[in-house]
XYZ file of C-alpha atoms in Angstrom:
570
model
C 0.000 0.000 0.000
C 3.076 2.014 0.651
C 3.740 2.017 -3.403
C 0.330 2.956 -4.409
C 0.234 5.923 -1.599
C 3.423 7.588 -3.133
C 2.654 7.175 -6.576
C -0.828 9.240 -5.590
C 1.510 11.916 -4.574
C 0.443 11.321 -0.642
C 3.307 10.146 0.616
C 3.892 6.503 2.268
C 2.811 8.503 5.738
C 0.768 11.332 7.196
C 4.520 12.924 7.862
C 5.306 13.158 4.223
C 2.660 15.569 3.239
C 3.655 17.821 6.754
C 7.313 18.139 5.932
C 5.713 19.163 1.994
C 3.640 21.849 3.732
C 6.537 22.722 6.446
C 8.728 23.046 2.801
C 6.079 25.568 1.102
C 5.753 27.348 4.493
C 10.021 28.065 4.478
C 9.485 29.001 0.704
C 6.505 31.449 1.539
C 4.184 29.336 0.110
C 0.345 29.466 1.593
C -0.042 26.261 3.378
C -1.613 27.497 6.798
C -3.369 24.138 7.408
C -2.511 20.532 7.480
C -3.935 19.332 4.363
C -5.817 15.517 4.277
C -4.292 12.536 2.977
C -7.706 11.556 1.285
C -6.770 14.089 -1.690
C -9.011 14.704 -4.488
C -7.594 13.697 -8.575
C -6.865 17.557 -8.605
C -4.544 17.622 -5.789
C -3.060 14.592 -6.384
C -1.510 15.884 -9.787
C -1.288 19.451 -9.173
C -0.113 21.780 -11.761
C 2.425 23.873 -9.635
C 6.008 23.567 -10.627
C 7.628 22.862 -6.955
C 4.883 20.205 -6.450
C 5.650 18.204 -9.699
C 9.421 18.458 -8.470
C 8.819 17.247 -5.368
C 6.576 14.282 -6.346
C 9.160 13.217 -8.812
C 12.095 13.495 -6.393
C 9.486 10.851 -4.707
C 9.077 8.645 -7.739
C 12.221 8.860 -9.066
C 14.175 8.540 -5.790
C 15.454 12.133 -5.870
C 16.209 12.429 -10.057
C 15.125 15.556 -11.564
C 12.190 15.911 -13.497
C 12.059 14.915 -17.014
C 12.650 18.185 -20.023
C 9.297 19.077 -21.209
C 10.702 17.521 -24.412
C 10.812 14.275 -23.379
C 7.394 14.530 -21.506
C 4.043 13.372 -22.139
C 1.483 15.300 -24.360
C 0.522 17.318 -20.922
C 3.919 18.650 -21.503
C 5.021 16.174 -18.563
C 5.401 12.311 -17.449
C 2.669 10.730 -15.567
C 3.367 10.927 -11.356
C 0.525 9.607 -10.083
C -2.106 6.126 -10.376
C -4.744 8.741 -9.978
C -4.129 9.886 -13.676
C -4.978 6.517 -15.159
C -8.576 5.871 -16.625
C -10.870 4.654 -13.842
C -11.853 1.704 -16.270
C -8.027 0.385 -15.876
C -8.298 1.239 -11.813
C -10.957 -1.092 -11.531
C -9.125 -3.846 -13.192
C -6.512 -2.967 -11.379
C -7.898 -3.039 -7.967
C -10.063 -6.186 -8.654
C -6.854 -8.230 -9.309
C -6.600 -7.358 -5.374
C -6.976 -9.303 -2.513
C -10.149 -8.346 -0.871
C -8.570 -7.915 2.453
C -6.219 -5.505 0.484
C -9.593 -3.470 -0.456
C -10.409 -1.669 2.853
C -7.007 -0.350 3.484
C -6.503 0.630 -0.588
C -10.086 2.826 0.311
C -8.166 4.951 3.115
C -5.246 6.153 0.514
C -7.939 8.729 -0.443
C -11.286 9.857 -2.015
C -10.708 8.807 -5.426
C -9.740 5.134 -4.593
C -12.338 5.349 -2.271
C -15.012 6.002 -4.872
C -13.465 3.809 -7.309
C -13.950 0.860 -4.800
C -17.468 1.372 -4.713
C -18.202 0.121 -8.046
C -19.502 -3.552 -7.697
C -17.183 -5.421 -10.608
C -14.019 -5.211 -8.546
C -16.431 -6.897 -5.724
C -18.103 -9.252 -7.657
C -14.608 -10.353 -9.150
C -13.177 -10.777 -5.520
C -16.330 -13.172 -4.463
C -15.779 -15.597 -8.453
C -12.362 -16.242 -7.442
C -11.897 -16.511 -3.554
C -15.274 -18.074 -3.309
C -16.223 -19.334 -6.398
C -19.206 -17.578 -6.601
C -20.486 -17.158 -10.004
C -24.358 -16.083 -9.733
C -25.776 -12.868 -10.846
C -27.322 -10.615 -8.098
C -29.090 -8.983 -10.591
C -30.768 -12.005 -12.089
C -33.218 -14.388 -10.182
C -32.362 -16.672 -12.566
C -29.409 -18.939 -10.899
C -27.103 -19.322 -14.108
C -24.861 -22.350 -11.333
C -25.706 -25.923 -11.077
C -26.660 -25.158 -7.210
C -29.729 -23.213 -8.136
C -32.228 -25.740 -6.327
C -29.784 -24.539 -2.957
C -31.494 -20.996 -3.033
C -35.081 -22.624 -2.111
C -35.578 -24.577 1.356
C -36.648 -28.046 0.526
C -40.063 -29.020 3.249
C -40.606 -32.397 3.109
C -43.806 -33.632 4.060
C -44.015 -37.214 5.457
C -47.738 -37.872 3.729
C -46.163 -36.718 0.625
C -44.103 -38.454 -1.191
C -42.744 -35.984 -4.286
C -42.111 -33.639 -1.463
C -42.371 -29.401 -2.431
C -39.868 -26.370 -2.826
C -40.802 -23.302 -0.980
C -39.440 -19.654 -2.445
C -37.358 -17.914 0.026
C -35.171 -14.862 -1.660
C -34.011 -12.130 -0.343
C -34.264 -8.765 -2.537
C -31.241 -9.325 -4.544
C -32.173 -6.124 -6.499
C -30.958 -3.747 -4.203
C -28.041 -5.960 -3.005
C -24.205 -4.973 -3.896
C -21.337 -7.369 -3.992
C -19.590 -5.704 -1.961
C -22.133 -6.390 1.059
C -21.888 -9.895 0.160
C -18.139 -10.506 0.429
C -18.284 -7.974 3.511
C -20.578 -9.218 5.456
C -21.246 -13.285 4.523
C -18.013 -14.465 2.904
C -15.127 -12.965 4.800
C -17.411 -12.738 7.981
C -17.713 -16.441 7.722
C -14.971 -17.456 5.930
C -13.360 -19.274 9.408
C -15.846 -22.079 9.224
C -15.505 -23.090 5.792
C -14.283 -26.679 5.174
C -14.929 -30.114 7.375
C -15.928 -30.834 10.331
C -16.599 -33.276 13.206
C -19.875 -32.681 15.141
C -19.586 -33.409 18.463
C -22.325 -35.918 19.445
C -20.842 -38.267 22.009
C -19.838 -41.400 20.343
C -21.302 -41.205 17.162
C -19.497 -38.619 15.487
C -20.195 -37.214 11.471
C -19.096 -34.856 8.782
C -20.000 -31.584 7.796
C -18.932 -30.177 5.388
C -19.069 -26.159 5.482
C -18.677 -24.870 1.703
C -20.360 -21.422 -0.515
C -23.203 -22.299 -2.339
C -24.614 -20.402 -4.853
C -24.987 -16.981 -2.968
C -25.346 -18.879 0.747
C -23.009 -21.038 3.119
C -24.765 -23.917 3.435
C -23.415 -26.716 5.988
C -24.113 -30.152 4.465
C -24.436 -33.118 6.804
C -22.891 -35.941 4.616
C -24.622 -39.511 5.428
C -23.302 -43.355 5.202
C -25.320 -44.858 2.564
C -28.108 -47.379 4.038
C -26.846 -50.644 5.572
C -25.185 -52.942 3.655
C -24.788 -50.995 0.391
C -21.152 -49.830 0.985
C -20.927 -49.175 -2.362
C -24.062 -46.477 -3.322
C -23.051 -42.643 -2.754
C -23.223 -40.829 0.452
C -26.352 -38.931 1.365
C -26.125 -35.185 2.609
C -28.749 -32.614 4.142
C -28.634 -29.423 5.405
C -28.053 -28.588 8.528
C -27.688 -24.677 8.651
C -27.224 -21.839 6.042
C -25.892 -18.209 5.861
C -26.951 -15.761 3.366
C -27.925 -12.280 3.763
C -31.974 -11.178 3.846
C -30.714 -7.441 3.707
C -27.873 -5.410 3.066
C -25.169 -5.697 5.792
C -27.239 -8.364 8.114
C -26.178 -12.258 7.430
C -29.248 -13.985 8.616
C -28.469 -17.981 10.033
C -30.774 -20.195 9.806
C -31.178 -23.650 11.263
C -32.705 -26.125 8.653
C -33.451 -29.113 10.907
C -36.525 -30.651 11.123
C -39.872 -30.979 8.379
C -40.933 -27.765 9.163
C -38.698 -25.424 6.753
C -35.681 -23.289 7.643
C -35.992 -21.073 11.293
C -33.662 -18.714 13.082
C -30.797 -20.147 14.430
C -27.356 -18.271 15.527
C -23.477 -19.611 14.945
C -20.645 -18.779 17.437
C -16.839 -18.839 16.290
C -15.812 -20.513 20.043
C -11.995 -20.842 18.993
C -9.931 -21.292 16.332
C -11.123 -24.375 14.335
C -14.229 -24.938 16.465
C -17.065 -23.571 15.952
C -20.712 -23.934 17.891
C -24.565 -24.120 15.940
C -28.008 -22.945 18.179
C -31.366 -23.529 17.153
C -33.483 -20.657 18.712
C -36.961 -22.421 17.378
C -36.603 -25.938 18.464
C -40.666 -25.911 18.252
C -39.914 -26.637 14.126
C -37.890 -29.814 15.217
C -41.414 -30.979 16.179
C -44.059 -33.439 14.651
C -47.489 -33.474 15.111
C -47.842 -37.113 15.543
C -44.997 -36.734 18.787
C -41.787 -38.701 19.015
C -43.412 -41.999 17.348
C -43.428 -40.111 14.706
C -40.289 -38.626 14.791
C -38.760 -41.667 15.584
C -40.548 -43.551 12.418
C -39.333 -40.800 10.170
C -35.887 -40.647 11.690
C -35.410 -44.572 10.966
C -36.420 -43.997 7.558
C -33.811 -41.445 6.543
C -31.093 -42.908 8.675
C -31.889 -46.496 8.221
C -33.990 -46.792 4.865
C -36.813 -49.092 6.593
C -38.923 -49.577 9.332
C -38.509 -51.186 12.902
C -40.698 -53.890 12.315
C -38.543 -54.660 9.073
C -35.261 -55.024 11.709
C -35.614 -58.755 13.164
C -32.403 -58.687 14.912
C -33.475 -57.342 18.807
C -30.154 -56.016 19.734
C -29.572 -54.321 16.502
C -32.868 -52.480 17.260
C -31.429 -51.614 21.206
C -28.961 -50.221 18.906
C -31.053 -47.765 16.643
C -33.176 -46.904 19.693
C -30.605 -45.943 21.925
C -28.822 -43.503 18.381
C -32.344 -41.625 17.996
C -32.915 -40.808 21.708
C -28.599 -39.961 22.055
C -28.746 -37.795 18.795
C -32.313 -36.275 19.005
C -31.645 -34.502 22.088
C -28.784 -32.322 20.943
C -31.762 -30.196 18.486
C -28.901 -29.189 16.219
C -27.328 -27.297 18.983
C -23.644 -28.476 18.570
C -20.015 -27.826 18.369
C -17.627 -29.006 15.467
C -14.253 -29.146 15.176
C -12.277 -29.089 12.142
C -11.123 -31.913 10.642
C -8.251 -32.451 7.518
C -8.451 -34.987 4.642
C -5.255 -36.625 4.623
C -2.137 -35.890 2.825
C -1.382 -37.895 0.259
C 2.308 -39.218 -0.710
C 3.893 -41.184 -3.946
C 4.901 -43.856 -2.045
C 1.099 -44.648 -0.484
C -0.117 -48.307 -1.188
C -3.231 -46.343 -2.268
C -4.442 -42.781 -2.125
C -5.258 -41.551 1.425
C -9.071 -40.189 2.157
C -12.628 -41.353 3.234
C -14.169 -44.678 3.113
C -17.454 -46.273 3.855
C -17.336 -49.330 6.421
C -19.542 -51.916 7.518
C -19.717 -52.269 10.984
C -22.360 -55.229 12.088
C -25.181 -54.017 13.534
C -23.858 -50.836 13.728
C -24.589 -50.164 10.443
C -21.864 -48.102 8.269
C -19.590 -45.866 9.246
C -17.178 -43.628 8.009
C -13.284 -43.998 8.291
C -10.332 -41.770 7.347
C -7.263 -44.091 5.919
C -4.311 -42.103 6.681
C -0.273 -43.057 6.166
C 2.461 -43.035 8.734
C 5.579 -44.388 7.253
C 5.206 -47.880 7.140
C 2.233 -47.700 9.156
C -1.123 -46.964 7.851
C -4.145 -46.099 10.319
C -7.837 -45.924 9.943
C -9.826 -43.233 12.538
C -13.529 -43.052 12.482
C -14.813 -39.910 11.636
C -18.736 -41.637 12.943
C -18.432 -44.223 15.618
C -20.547 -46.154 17.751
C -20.801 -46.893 21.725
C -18.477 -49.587 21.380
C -15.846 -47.687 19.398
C -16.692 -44.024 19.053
C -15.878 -41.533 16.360
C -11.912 -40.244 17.169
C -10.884 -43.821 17.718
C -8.077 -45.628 15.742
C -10.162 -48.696 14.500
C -7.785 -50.265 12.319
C -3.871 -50.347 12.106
C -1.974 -51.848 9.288
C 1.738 -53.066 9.755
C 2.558 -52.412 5.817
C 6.360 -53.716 6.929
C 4.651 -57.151 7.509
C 2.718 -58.647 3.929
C 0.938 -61.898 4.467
C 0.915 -64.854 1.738
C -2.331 -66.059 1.864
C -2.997 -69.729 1.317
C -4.412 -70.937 -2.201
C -8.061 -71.043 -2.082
C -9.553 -74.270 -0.948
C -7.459 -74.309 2.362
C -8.109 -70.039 2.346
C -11.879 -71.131 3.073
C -10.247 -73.041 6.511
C -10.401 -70.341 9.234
C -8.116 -72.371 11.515
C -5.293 -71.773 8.758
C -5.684 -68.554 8.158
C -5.960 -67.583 11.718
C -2.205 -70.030 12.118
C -0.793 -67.874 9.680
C -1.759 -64.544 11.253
C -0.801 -65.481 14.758
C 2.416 -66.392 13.425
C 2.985 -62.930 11.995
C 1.659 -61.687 15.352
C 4.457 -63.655 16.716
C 7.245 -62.195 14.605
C 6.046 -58.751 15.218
C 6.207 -59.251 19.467
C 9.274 -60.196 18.882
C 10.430 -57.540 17.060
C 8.846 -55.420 19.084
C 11.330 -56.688 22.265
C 14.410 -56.468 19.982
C 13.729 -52.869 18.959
C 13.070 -52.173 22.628
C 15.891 -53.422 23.677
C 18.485 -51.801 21.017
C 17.055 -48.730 22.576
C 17.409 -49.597 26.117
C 21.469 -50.320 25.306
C 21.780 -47.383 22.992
C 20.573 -45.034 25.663
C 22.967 -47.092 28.853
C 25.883 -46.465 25.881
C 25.120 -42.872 25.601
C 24.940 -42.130 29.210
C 28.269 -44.030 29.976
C 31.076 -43.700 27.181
C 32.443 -40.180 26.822
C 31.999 -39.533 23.219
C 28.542 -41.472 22.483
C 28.688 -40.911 18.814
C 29.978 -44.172 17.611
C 27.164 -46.673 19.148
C 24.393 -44.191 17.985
C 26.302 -44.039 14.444
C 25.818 -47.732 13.954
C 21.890 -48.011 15.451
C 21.340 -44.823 13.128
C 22.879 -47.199 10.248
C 20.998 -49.935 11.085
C 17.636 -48.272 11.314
C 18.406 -46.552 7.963
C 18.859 -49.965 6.682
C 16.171 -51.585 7.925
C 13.855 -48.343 6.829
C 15.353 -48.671 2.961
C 14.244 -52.567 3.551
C 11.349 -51.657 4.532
C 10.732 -49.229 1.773
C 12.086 -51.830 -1.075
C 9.715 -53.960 0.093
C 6.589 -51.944 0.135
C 7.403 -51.479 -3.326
C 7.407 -54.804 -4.244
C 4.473 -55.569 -2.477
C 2.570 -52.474 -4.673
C 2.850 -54.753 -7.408
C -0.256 -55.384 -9.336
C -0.373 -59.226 -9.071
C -3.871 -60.040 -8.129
C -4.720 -63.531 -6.445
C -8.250 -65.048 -5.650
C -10.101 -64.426 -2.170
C -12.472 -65.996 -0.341
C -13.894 -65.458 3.221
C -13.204 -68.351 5.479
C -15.718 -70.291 6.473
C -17.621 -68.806 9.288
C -16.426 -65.757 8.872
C -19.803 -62.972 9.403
C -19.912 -60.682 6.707
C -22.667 -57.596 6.344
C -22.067 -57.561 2.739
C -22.031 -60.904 0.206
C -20.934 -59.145 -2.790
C -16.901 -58.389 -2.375
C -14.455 -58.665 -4.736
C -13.172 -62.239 -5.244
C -9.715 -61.053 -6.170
C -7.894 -59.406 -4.018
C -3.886 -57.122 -4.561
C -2.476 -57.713 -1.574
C -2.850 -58.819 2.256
C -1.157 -57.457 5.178
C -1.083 -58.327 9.039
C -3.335 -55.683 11.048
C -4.414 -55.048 14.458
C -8.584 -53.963 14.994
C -9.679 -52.227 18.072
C -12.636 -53.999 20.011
C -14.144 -52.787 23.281
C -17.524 -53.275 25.106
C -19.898 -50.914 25.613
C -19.201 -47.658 26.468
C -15.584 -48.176 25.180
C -15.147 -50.772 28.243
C -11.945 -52.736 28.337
C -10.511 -51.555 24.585
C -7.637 -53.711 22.860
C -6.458 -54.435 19.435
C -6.740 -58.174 18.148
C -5.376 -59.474 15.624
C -6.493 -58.963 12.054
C -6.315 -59.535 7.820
C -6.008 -56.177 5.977
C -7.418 -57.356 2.122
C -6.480 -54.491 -0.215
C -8.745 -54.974 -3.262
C -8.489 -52.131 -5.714
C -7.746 -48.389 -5.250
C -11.112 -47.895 -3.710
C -11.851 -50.801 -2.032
C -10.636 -52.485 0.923
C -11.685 -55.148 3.810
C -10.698 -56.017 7.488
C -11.207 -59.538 8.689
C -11.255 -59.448 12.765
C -10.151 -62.436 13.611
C -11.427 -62.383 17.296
C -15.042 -61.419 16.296
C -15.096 -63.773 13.064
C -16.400 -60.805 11.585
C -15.184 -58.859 8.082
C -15.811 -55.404 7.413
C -15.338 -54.237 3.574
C -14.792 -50.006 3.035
C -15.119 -48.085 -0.049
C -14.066 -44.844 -0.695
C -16.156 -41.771 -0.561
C -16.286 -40.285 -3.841
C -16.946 -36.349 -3.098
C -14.753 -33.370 -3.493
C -15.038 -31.846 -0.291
C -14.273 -28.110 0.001
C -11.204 -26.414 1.719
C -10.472 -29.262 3.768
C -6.945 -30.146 2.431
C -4.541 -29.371 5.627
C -2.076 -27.059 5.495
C 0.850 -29.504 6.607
C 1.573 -32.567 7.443
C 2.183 -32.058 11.171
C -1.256 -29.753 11.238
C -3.023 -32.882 10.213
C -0.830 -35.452 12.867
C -2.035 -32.725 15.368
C -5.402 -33.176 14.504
C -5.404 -36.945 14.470
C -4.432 -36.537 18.242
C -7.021 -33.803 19.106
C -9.830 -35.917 17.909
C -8.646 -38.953 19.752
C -7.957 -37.517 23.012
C -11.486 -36.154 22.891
C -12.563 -39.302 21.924
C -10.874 -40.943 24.730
């Protein structure tokens, strides 16, 4: 801003323009007053002789003013932004930063005016926010135009019907819009994790159309891993009049209400619904509850056989129903993704018994890779680290007649279980001596030299062989007989195995440990668990959606956030 204020003649500072009119005041000039740094176009290029000298000295770093030969057609060179044509101002000023606007306004009157014109505003709010409708046109030119109407579903009917609700978009400037909803806002933008004991979900925060809307993305109904997720709104932002954002909560039948959204802290955020009367059905919970198993479960209770499974769904309605959309989230990050990944990092949809499906975030840690759930359950709730794959231990299945024996299978895992213990004790060990040699010799740098070698190798070892093992040399795959699985139709070929621990725990998270498990990597998108403990196998696949501003912004902000969520969890 420095730049643009001297090339408009008023100085980087306030003190400029007094030690000009302390200068005309020595020279008997008539500058009685301090004169205003918001300078009118006239002003700014002045025809007096000492002023043109002084504002080139400024320009030109102290070098003379041009001969009237070599000047312009004015008879001079141009000293100041202010004598450009405003139609090449507003370009340049909506190539700006909008949070570079504001201060650009205070250089003086002339910028100030020139900021007022909506283009430079409108251009600001395409490319920071991607939004691309027209205020001036009702007619949503985006493919989020059914987002600008509240959707009320009736129950008794089954096509459902759109109610109108727009604000006067006539008298609306863009400038209000960035002002007051998208930079007001622009700290809860991306994904989140609602915090509703130990079930968990995702929100994702994004612009749509000209509203932030939070979506509420959904686990496709039990067992169909592979259909796409389901979303609803939860809440959305958008402005009913100039310079007012207006939040509304959009839970419930009853169409969207007045609701309110407090920034707690960074990355957290809190949601209140001030008309919890629209939550409400006129047939009472029953109803509520029938409707709720419906959208969450795709049937009815009587069409649910198995009694603790319905416990199960019960005990979810009454846990969730209580909160009334009145919540906190905290941010969440997609993983970071890396060349050497055995596949690429991100959401998946999991089958959890009668827990239904849930949704899990693969991560990778070296030769480590770790599944959190982002929704849980109250045997494992959302935060916990359900699955953990060794990807420094493979497993060579056997061929597929004595695959279908469980017995084998499960003699093959325990004896990678057994390797791994002991491995385990060596490693522990090296460490114990490496740390007795370091306290004891003198000059400790030749003992930690060779364990630093020796790691190194065994890392490069490591690293050859994950390599090897991302070959793409399918084999056939069965489940072993006995083993429970939610879903019948998995893939029958499988890439490549590797030994795994799961996490099991009573309820309530009672008495947690990790067991013993198969991780079966199918394809890029698909992948399955067998829990050797429970006899149970659980089959993921990815969640196809482009979620909005949720990359993290390093890999240690998203290892930080991987512990956050768990020690809340915990």
């Amino acid at each position: 801003m420095a730049v643009c204020a001297r090339l408009c003649g008023v100085g980087p500072a306030r003190g400029c323009r007094r030690r000009g009119a302390a200068r005309e005041q020595r020279r008997g000039g008539a500058g009685d007053s301090e004169p205003d740094t918001d300078t009118d176009p006239e002003e700014a290029g002045g025809g007096g002789g000492t002023e043109d000298e002084e504002a080139a000295e400024r320009i030109e770093g102290g070098r003379p003013a041009p001969h009237p030969a070599e000047a312009g057609p004015a008879g001079r060179a141009p000293l100041s932004l202010l004598e450009l044509p405003p139609e090449l101002l507003v370009q340049i000023f909506g190539s700006l930063p909008g949070t570079d606007l504001p201060s650009l306004a205070r250089v003086c009157t002339t910028f100030r005016r020139i900021l007022r014109t909506d283009t430079i505003w409108r251009r600001r709010c395409r490319e920071e926010y991607g939004v691309c409708e027209n205020l001036r046109k009702l007619e949503i030119t985006g493919v989020s135009c059914r987002d600008v109407y509240a959707k009320r579903i009736n129950p008794r009917v089954k096509s459902g019907r759109f109610m109108k609700i727009l604000p006067d978009y006539e008298h609306m400037e863009y400038r209000d819009v960035y002002t007051c909803l998208l930079h007001r806002y622009r700290h809860i933008l991306g994904l989140w994790q609602p915090d509703i004991g130990p079930y968990g979900g995702l929100l994702n925060v994004v612009v749509d159309g000209l509203f932030i809307i939070g979506w509420m993305y959904l686990p496709p109904h039990d067992p169909h891993v592979d259909d796409p997720m389901r979303f609803k709104p939860l809440f959305r932002i958008h402005l009913m009049e100039r310079k007012c954002a207006t939040v509304e909560c959009m839970y419930g039948h009853k169409g969207p209400h007045n609701g309110h959204i407090q920034i707690v802290k960074k990355d957290e955020f809190s949601t209140k619904c001030n008309q919890t009367d629209h939550h409400r059905m006129s047939g009472g919970r029953q109803e509520e509850f029938r409707t709720w198993l419906r959208e969450e479960w795709g049937r009815t209770l009587e069409d649910i056989f198995h009694e603790h499974m319905q416990e199960l769904i019960l005990m979810k309605f009454i846990y969730t129903s209580q909160y009334d959309n009145c919540l906190t989230y905290r941010r969440i990050y997609l993983p970071p993704s890396s060349p050497d990944d055995l596949i690429k990092p991100g959401l998946f949809k999991g089958t959890y018994g009668s827990h239904g499906l849930e949704i899990v975030m693969l991560s990778f840690h070296g030769k480590k890779a770790k599944g959190t759930k982002i929704t849980g359950d109250p045997n494992i709730p959302a935060g916990q680290q359900t699955v953990e794959i060794d990807l420094a231990h493979p497993l060579q299945l056997p061929d597929i007649e004595n695959l279908r024996d469980f017995s084998e299978l499960s003699r093959i895992v325990l004896e990678v279980q057994e390797q791994v213990r002991r491995e385990e004790q060596e490693e522990e060990q090296r460490q114990e001596e490496e740390n007795r040699s370091q306290q004891a010799a003198s000059q400790p740098a030749a003992k930690p030299l060779g364990g630093e070698g020796a790691e190194g190798e065994e890392t490069a070892a490591g690293a050859e062989g994950t390599t090897q093992n991302k070959a793409p040399a399918s084999q056939p795959f069965v489940l072993p007989m006995g083993v429970i699985s939610r879903n019948e139709d998995y893939p029958r070929t499988c890439r490549i195995c590797f030994y795994g621990t799961g996490l099991i725990a009573g309820h309530g998270f009672t008495s947690p440990e990790r067991t013993p498990g198969v991780f079966v990597l199918f394809d890029d998108d698909r992948f399955g668990f067998i829990w050797l403990e429970l006899k149970s196998f659980s089959l993921y696949s990815r969640i196809k959606v482009s979620f909005q501003n949720a990359e993290a912004p390093s890999r240690e902000a998203f290892d930080e956030m991987l512990k956050n969520i768990q020690s809340l969890a915990t």
